[in-house]
PDB file of C-alpha atoms in Angstrom:
ATOM      1  CA  ALA A1462     113.944 107.834 124.024  1.00 80.00           C
ATOM      2  CA  GLN A1463     110.861 105.663 123.048  1.00 86.00           C
ATOM      3  CA  SER A1464     110.879 102.511 120.421  1.00 91.00           C
ATOM      4  CA  VAL A1465     108.617  99.391 119.568  1.00 95.00           C
ATOM      5  CA  THR A1466     109.731  96.652 117.403  1.00 96.00           C
ATOM      6  CA  GLN A1467     107.786  94.231 115.726  1.00 97.00           C
ATOM      7  CA  LEU A1468     108.785  91.195 115.144  1.00 94.00           C
ATOM      8  CA  GLY A1469     107.441  89.301 111.676  1.00 93.00           C
ATOM      9  CA  SER A1470     107.210  91.797 109.007  1.00 94.00           C
ATOM     10  CA  HIS A1471     104.517  89.054 107.294  1.00 97.00           C
ATOM     11  CA  VAL A1472     102.771  86.444 109.697  1.00 97.00           C
ATOM     12  CA  SER A1473     100.566  83.187 107.566  1.00 97.00           C
ATOM     13  CA  VAL A1474      99.030  81.890 109.502  1.00 97.00           C
ATOM     14  CA  SER A1475      95.246  78.697 108.247  1.00 97.00           C
ATOM     15  CA  GLU A1476      91.694  80.118 109.046  1.00 97.00           C
ATOM     16  CA  GLY A1477      90.811  78.759 112.864  1.00 97.00           C
ATOM     17  CA  ALA A1478      94.999  78.912 114.155  1.00 98.00           C
ATOM     18  CA  LEU A1479      96.206  81.142 116.948  1.00 98.00           C
ATOM     19  CA  VAL A1480      97.351  84.227 115.549  1.00 98.00           C
ATOM     20  CA  LEU A1481     100.438  86.558 117.833  1.00 98.00           C
ATOM     21  CA  LEU A1482     102.241  89.080 116.010  1.00 98.00           C
ATOM     22  CA  ARG A1483     105.314  90.045 118.637  1.00 98.00           C
ATOM     23  CA  CYS A1484     106.001  93.508 119.437  1.00 97.00           C
ATOM     24  CA  ASN A1485     108.396  94.191 122.044  1.00 97.00           C
ATOM     25  CA  TYR A1486     109.091  98.416 123.781  1.00 95.00           C
ATOM     26  CA  SER A1487     111.356 100.351 124.301  1.00 92.00           C
ATOM     27  CA  SER A1488     110.416 103.506 126.973  1.00 87.00           C
ATOM     28  CA  SER A1489     111.678 105.369 129.457  1.00 81.00           C
ATOM     29  CA  VAL A1490     108.571 105.630 131.119  1.00 84.00           C
ATOM     30  CA  PRO A1491     105.620 104.092 132.088  1.00 84.00           C
ATOM     31  CA  PRO A1492     104.308 103.300 128.389  1.00 89.00           C
ATOM     32  CA  TYR A1493     100.900 103.509 127.295  1.00 92.00           C
ATOM     33  CA  LEU A1494     100.704 100.975 124.389  1.00 95.00           C
ATOM     34  CA  PHE A1495      98.249 100.260 121.038  1.00 95.00           C
ATOM     35  CA  TRP A1496      97.802  97.951 118.611  1.00 97.00           C
ATOM     36  CA  TYR A1497      96.006  99.261 115.437  1.00 97.00           C
ATOM     37  CA  VAL A1498      95.162  97.546 112.058  1.00 97.00           C
ATOM     38  CA  GLN A1499      94.712  98.621 109.192  1.00 96.00           C
ATOM     39  CA  TYR A1500      92.994  96.883 106.310  1.00 94.00           C
ATOM     40  CA  PRO A1501      94.099  97.556 102.449  1.00 88.00           C
ATOM     41  CA  ASN A1502      93.469 101.461 101.405  1.00 84.00           C
ATOM     42  CA  GLN A1503      91.885 102.837 103.998  1.00 88.00           C
ATOM     43  CA  GLY A1504      92.968 104.231 108.094  1.00 90.00           C
ATOM     44  CA  LEU A1505      94.033 103.279 110.974  1.00 94.00           C
ATOM     45  CA  GLN A1506      91.821 100.888 113.770  1.00 94.00           C
ATOM     46  CA  LEU A1507      91.869 101.102 117.076  1.00 94.00           C
ATOM     47  CA  LEU A1508      92.273  97.200 118.150  1.00 96.00           C
ATOM     48  CA  LEU A1509      93.467  97.602 121.475  1.00 96.00           C
ATOM     49  CA  LYS A1510      94.783  99.761 124.301  1.00 94.00           C
ATOM     50  CA  TYR A1511      96.397  99.129 127.681  1.00 94.00           C
ATOM     51  CA  THR A1512      97.302 102.114 129.475  1.00 90.00           C
ATOM     52  CA  THR A1513      97.373 101.645 133.679  1.00 87.00           C
ATOM     53  CA  GLY A1514      95.377  98.692 135.682  1.00 88.00           C
ATOM     54  CA  ALA A1515      94.965  95.315 134.039  1.00 90.00           C
ATOM     55  CA  THR A1516      97.532  94.157 131.976  1.00 92.00           C
ATOM     56  CA  LEU A1517      95.557  92.020 129.845  1.00 96.00           C
ATOM     57  CA  VAL A1518      93.218  93.876 127.274  1.00 96.00           C
ATOM     58  CA  LYS A1519      90.390  93.552 125.108  1.00 97.00           C
ATOM     59  CA  GLY A1520      89.785  95.196 122.049  1.00 95.00           C
ATOM     60  CA  ILE A1521      87.328  94.494 119.326  1.00 95.00           C
ATOM     61  CA  ASN A1522      87.117  91.778 116.965  1.00 94.00           C
ATOM     62  CA  GLY A1523      88.377  88.365 119.515  1.00 96.00           C
ATOM     63  CA  PHE A1524      91.777  90.360 119.833  1.00 98.00           C
ATOM     64  CA  GLU A1525      93.437  90.730 123.168  1.00 98.00           C
ATOM     65  CA  ALA A1526      96.605  91.516 124.118  1.00 98.00           C
ATOM     66  CA  GLU A1527      99.152  91.613 128.000  1.00 96.00           C
ATOM     67  CA  PHE A1528     101.086  94.532 128.382  1.00 95.00           C
ATOM     68  CA  LYS A1529     104.421  92.241 130.294  1.00 95.00           C
ATOM     69  CA  LYS A1530     106.573  95.359 132.236  1.00 93.00           C
ATOM     70  CA  SER A1531     109.341  92.423 132.568  1.00 93.00           C
ATOM     71  CA  GLU A1532     109.282  90.954 129.021  1.00 94.00           C
ATOM     72  CA  THR A1533     108.527  94.866 127.326  1.00 95.00           C
ATOM     73  CA  SER A1534     106.649  92.928 125.475  1.00 96.00           C
ATOM     74  CA  PHE A1535     103.242  93.446 124.424  1.00 97.00           C
ATOM     75  CA  HIS A1536     102.231  90.215 121.870  1.00 98.00           C
ATOM     76  CA  LEU A1537      98.769  90.656 119.897  1.00 98.00           C
ATOM     77  CA  THR A1538      97.318  87.547 119.892  1.00 98.00           C
ATOM     78  CA  LYS A1539      93.423  85.926 118.748  1.00 98.00           C
ATOM     79  CA  PRO A1540      92.022  82.107 118.882  1.00 97.00           C
ATOM     80  CA  SER A1541      90.841  81.419 116.143  1.00 97.00           C
ATOM     81  CA  ALA A1542      91.920  83.455 112.657  1.00 97.00           C
ATOM     82  CA  HIS A1543      89.465  84.237 110.368  1.00 97.00           C
ATOM     83  CA  MET A1544      89.521  84.970 106.425  1.00 96.00           C
ATOM     84  CA  SER A1545      88.685  88.970 107.320  1.00 96.00           C
ATOM     85  CA  ASP A1546      91.406  89.745 109.585  1.00 97.00           C
ATOM     86  CA  ALA A1547      93.842  89.183 106.367  1.00 97.00           C
ATOM     87  CA  ALA A1548      95.548  93.128 106.971  1.00 97.00           C
ATOM     88  CA  GLU A1549      98.304  95.471 108.054  1.00 97.00           C
ATOM     89  CA  TYR A1550      98.649  95.908 111.685  1.00 98.00           C
ATOM     90  CA  PHE A1551     100.949  98.114 113.488  1.00 98.00           C
ATOM     91  CA  CYS A1552     102.111  98.012 117.674  1.00 97.00           C
ATOM     92  CA  ALA A1553     102.697 101.712 118.675  1.00 95.00           C
ATOM     93  CA  VAL A1554     103.153 103.765 122.270  1.00 94.00           C
ATOM     94  CA  SER A1555     103.361 106.070 124.085  1.00 90.00           C
ATOM     95  CA  ARG A1556     103.980 107.852 126.810  1.00 84.00           C
ATOM     96  CA  GLY A1557     101.260 110.790 127.257  1.00 77.00           C
ATOM     97  CA  GLY A1558     102.420 114.918 128.539  1.00 74.00           C
ATOM     98  CA  ARG A1559     100.599 117.511 126.263  1.00 73.00           C
ATOM     99  CA  ASP A1560     104.069 116.558 123.393  1.00 75.00           C
ATOM    100  CA  ASP A1561     102.478 113.467 123.351  1.00 81.00           C
ATOM    101  CA  LYS A1562     102.090 111.693 120.495  1.00 86.00           C
ATOM    102  CA  ILE A1563     102.558 107.756 119.232  1.00 91.00           C
ATOM    103  CA  ILE A1564     105.683 106.317 118.008  1.00 93.00           C
ATOM    104  CA  PHE A1565     104.683 102.444 115.382  1.00 95.00           C
ATOM    105  CA  GLY A1566     106.631  99.870 115.484  1.00 96.00           C
ATOM    106  CA  LYS A1567     107.635  98.748 111.728  1.00 96.00           C
ATOM    107  CA  GLY A1568     104.260  96.556 111.079  1.00 97.00           C
ATOM    108  CA  THR A1569     103.233  93.361 110.663  1.00 97.00           C
ATOM    109  CA  ARG A1570     101.832  91.759 107.183  1.00 97.00           C
ATOM    110  CA  LEU A1571      98.701  88.658 108.430  1.00 97.00           C
ATOM    111  CA  HIS A1572      98.342  86.926 105.892  1.00 97.00           C
ATOM    112  CA  ILE A1573      95.400  83.939 106.434  1.00 97.00           C
ATOM    113  CA  LEU A1574      95.612  81.247 104.671  1.00 96.00           C
ATOM    114  CA  PRO A1575      92.131  78.554 103.680  1.00 93.00           C
TER     115      PRO A1575
ATOM    116  CA  ASP B 682      78.922 111.346 110.584  1.00 66.00           C
ATOM    117  CA  THR B 683      82.587 111.118 109.727  1.00 71.00           C
ATOM    118  CA  ALA B 684      84.049 111.276 112.673  1.00 92.00           C
ATOM    119  CA  VAL B 685      87.611 112.243 111.519  1.00 95.00           C
ATOM    120  CA  SER B 686      86.952 113.593 107.320  1.00 95.00           C
ATOM    121  CA  GLN B 687      90.078 114.195 104.681  1.00 96.00           C
ATOM    122  CA  THR B 688      90.581 115.940 101.494  1.00 96.00           C
ATOM    123  CA  PRO B 689      90.561 115.072  99.083  1.00 97.00           C
ATOM    124  CA  LYS B 690      91.394 111.252  99.171  1.00 95.00           C
ATOM    125  CA  TYR B 691      93.524 111.191  96.050  1.00 97.00           C
ATOM    126  CA  LEU B 692      95.934 113.739  94.730  1.00 97.00           C
ATOM    127  CA  VAL B 693      98.323 113.746  92.329  1.00 97.00           C
ATOM    128  CA  THR B 694      99.594 116.410  91.049  1.00 97.00           C
ATOM    129  CA  GLN B 695     103.255 117.243  89.594  1.00 97.00           C
ATOM    130  CA  MET B 696     106.234 118.848  90.605  1.00 97.00           C
ATOM    131  CA  GLY B 697     106.957 122.452  91.709  1.00 97.00           C
ATOM    132  CA  ASN B 698     103.436 122.349  92.503  1.00 98.00           C
ATOM    133  CA  ASP B 699     101.500 123.402  95.275  1.00 97.00           C
ATOM    134  CA  LYS B 700      98.715 121.236  96.955  1.00 97.00           C
ATOM    135  CA  SER B 701      96.603 121.370 100.318  1.00 97.00           C
ATOM    136  CA  ILE B 702      94.930 119.093 101.956  1.00 98.00           C
ATOM    137  CA  LYS B 703      92.261 119.433 105.296  1.00 97.00           C
ATOM    138  CA  CYS B 704      91.415 117.945 107.970  1.00 97.00           C
ATOM    139  CA  GLU B 705      88.359 117.638 110.174  1.00 97.00           C
ATOM    140  CA  GLN B 706      86.849 116.386 113.168  1.00 96.00           C
ATOM    141  CA  ASN B 707      83.487 115.935 114.191  1.00 95.00           C
ATOM    142  CA  LEU B 708      84.615 114.515 117.716  1.00 92.00           C
ATOM    143  CA  GLY B 709      84.761 117.364 119.934  1.00 91.00           C
ATOM    144  CA  HIS B 710      89.480 116.409 120.437  1.00 91.00           C
ATOM    145  CA  ASP B 711      91.223 118.960 121.217  1.00 89.00           C
ATOM    146  CA  THR B 712      94.589 117.784 119.963  1.00 91.00           C
ATOM    147  CA  MET B 713      94.625 117.586 115.788  1.00 93.00           C
ATOM    148  CA  TYR B 714      98.625 115.698 113.943  1.00 94.00           C
ATOM    149  CA  TRP B 715      99.237 114.865 110.990  1.00 96.00           C
ATOM    150  CA  TYR B 716     101.838 111.199 109.452  1.00 96.00           C
ATOM    151  CA  LYS B 717     103.424 110.499 106.843  1.00 96.00           C
ATOM    152  CA  GLN B 718     103.150 106.689 106.201  1.00 96.00           C
ATOM    153  CA  ASP B 719     105.657 106.067 103.145  1.00 94.00           C
ATOM    154  CA  SER B 720     105.726 103.261 100.997  1.00 92.00           C
ATOM    155  CA  LYS B 721     107.229 100.220 103.347  1.00 92.00           C
ATOM    156  CA  LYS B 722     104.145 101.032 105.250  1.00 92.00           C
ATOM    157  CA  PHE B 723     106.330 103.469 107.951  1.00 94.00           C
ATOM    158  CA  LEU B 724     103.780 106.098 110.096  1.00 95.00           C
ATOM    159  CA  LYS B 725     105.915 108.917 111.304  1.00 94.00           C
ATOM    160  CA  ILE B 726     103.966 111.878 112.781  1.00 94.00           C
ATOM    161  CA  MET B 727     104.667 115.657 111.516  1.00 95.00           C
ATOM    162  CA  PHE B 728     102.908 117.777 113.337  1.00 93.00           C
ATOM    163  CA  SER B 729     100.166 117.678 116.357  1.00 92.00           C
ATOM    164  CA  TYR B 730      98.218 121.226 116.842  1.00 91.00           C
ATOM    165  CA  ASN B 731      96.336 120.972 120.777  1.00 88.00           C
ATOM    166  CA  ASN B 732      93.564 124.152 120.632  1.00 84.00           C
ATOM    167  CA  LYS B 733      94.895 125.612 117.243  1.00 83.00           C
ATOM    168  CA  GLU B 734      98.744 125.911 118.574  1.00 88.00           C
ATOM    169  CA  LEU B 735     101.271 123.435 117.598  1.00 90.00           C
ATOM    170  CA  ILE B 736     103.084 121.531 119.410  1.00 89.00           C
ATOM    171  CA  ILE B 737     104.995 119.083 117.668  1.00 88.00           C
ATOM    172  CA  ASN B 738     106.845 119.868 114.407  1.00 88.00           C
ATOM    173  CA  GLU B 739     109.946 116.221 113.803  1.00 88.00           C
ATOM    174  CA  THR B 740     111.854 117.423 111.079  1.00 78.00           C
ATOM    175  CA  VAL B 741     109.954 117.852 107.934  1.00 86.00           C
ATOM    176  CA  PRO B 742     110.941 120.646 105.145  1.00 90.00           C
ATOM    177  CA  ASN B 743     109.740 123.592 106.136  1.00 91.00           C
ATOM    178  CA  ARG B 744     107.532 123.315 102.241  1.00 96.00           C
ATOM    179  CA  PHE B 745     105.408 121.767 104.310  1.00 96.00           C
ATOM    180  CA  SER B 746     103.201 124.204 106.151  1.00 94.00           C
ATOM    181  CA  PRO B 747     100.447 122.595 108.669  1.00 94.00           C
ATOM    182  CA  LYS B 748      97.813 125.507 109.904  1.00 94.00           C
ATOM    183  CA  SER B 749      94.860 124.615 112.396  1.00 93.00           C
ATOM    184  CA  PRO B 750      91.654 127.236 111.964  1.00 92.00           C
ATOM    185  CA  ASP B 751      90.117 125.910 114.824  1.00 92.00           C
ATOM    186  CA  LYS B 752      90.267 123.022 117.020  1.00 89.00           C
ATOM    187  CA  ALA B 753      88.157 120.731 115.272  1.00 94.00           C
ATOM    188  CA  HIS B 754      90.497 121.702 111.930  1.00 96.00           C
ATOM    189  CA  LEU B 755      93.925 121.359 110.691  1.00 96.00           C
ATOM    190  CA  ASN B 756      94.818 121.590 107.533  1.00 96.00           C
ATOM    191  CA  LEU B 757      97.990 120.938 105.096  1.00 97.00           C
ATOM    192  CA  HIS B 758      99.549 122.743 102.910  1.00 97.00           C
ATOM    193  CA  ILE B 759     102.750 121.983 100.676  1.00 97.00           C
ATOM    194  CA  ASN B 760     105.099 123.828  98.580  1.00 96.00           C
ATOM    195  CA  SER B 761     107.233 122.834  95.370  1.00 97.00           C
ATOM    196  CA  LEU B 762     106.242 119.605  95.409  1.00 97.00           C
ATOM    197  CA  GLU B 763     109.371 116.606  94.964  1.00 97.00           C
ATOM    198  CA  LEU B 764     108.788 112.551  94.559  1.00 96.00           C
ATOM    199  CA  GLY B 765     109.481 112.245  97.839  1.00 94.00           C
ATOM    200  CA  ASP B 766     106.125 113.301  98.555  1.00 96.00           C
ATOM    201  CA  SER B 767     104.959 110.964  97.616  1.00 97.00           C
ATOM    202  CA  ALA B 768     103.305 109.016 100.195  1.00 97.00           C
ATOM    203  CA  VAL B 769      99.479 108.459 102.025  1.00 97.00           C
ATOM    204  CA  TYR B 770      99.578 111.399 105.208  1.00 97.00           C
ATOM    205  CA  PHE B 771      96.852 110.744 108.051  1.00 97.00           C
ATOM    206  CA  CYS B 772      95.033 112.969 109.631  1.00 97.00           C
ATOM    207  CA  ALA B 773      94.394 112.432 113.114  1.00 95.00           C
ATOM    208  CA  SER B 774      93.046 113.667 116.437  1.00 93.00           C
ATOM    209  CA  SER B 775      92.814 112.477 120.389  1.00 90.00           C
ATOM    210  CA  HIS B 776      91.456 114.456 123.352  1.00 82.00           C
ATOM    211  CA  VAL B 777      92.719 112.357 126.045  1.00 66.00           C
ATOM    212  CA  ARG B 778      97.171 111.514 126.631  1.00 67.00           C
ATOM    213  CA  GLY B 779      97.598 108.300 126.508  1.00 66.00           C
ATOM    214  CA  GLY B 780      94.301 107.468 124.734  1.00 73.00           C
ATOM    215  CA  GLY B 781      94.596 106.258 121.306  1.00 82.00           C
ATOM    216  CA  TYR B 782      94.720 108.528 118.173  1.00 90.00           C
ATOM    217  CA  THR B 783      90.734 108.242 115.847  1.00 93.00           C
ATOM    218  CA  PHE B 784      92.789 108.821 112.016  1.00 94.00           C
ATOM    219  CA  GLY B 785      91.176 109.752 108.999  1.00 95.00           C
ATOM    220  CA  SER B 786      91.012 107.369 105.909  1.00 93.00           C
ATOM    221  CA  GLY B 787      94.137 109.468 104.900  1.00 95.00           C
ATOM    222  CA  THR B 788      95.285 110.912 101.473  1.00 97.00           C
ATOM    223  CA  ARG B 789      97.301 109.087  98.807  1.00 96.00           C
ATOM    224  CA  LEU B 790      99.022 112.122  97.397  1.00 97.00           C
ATOM    225  CA  THR B 791     101.350 110.523  94.063  1.00 97.00           C
ATOM    226  CA  VAL B 792     104.184 113.587  92.156  1.00 97.00           C
ATOM    227  CA  VAL B 793     104.832 112.970  88.576  1.00 97.00           C
TER     228      VAL B 793
END
């Protein structure tokens, strides 16, 4: 079975500071990994994904994540936080296959301090 | 030109009623999903359909019945609504396995 653990249900950073949201996964097969963002009262938007190949993945809005198999991690980073980054962030994992389903972590609320 | 559209966006209803939520995607994807997001923001898959065939049916009360008339549509019918059904329901679609999903904007269901 697959699972995702997001460390910290709330993270606060100052505007302009580094954003680091932590995600660890468990999977018995090579995983597909995702980060989604959810703004208030909206749906989920895909930030970035890792399937195969390069382990450093760049996404939208200046975010990136690095797949580290040895650490079973897929942490999300952004060099400089912006007020508009305040949202809920979800790490997710899937394994492919016909009955593929994405398993989500419990989410991390990112607060940006002025 | 919304990619995945759900209707209605908000739904307030009384316990015991029956209601439906509709979802349509214009992305040409062959797989569609229903997810439930509870009050703590936890997202859990309910169903998936691939080309009108039910693929995933998680442990969901049989009061919930999905229907897919074609691969662009996936509706969710809920009978005998209960207070615990209050949540945000998201429809999603995908094409390539492992390629990630495109989500609709959600339907906020409130049962009173």
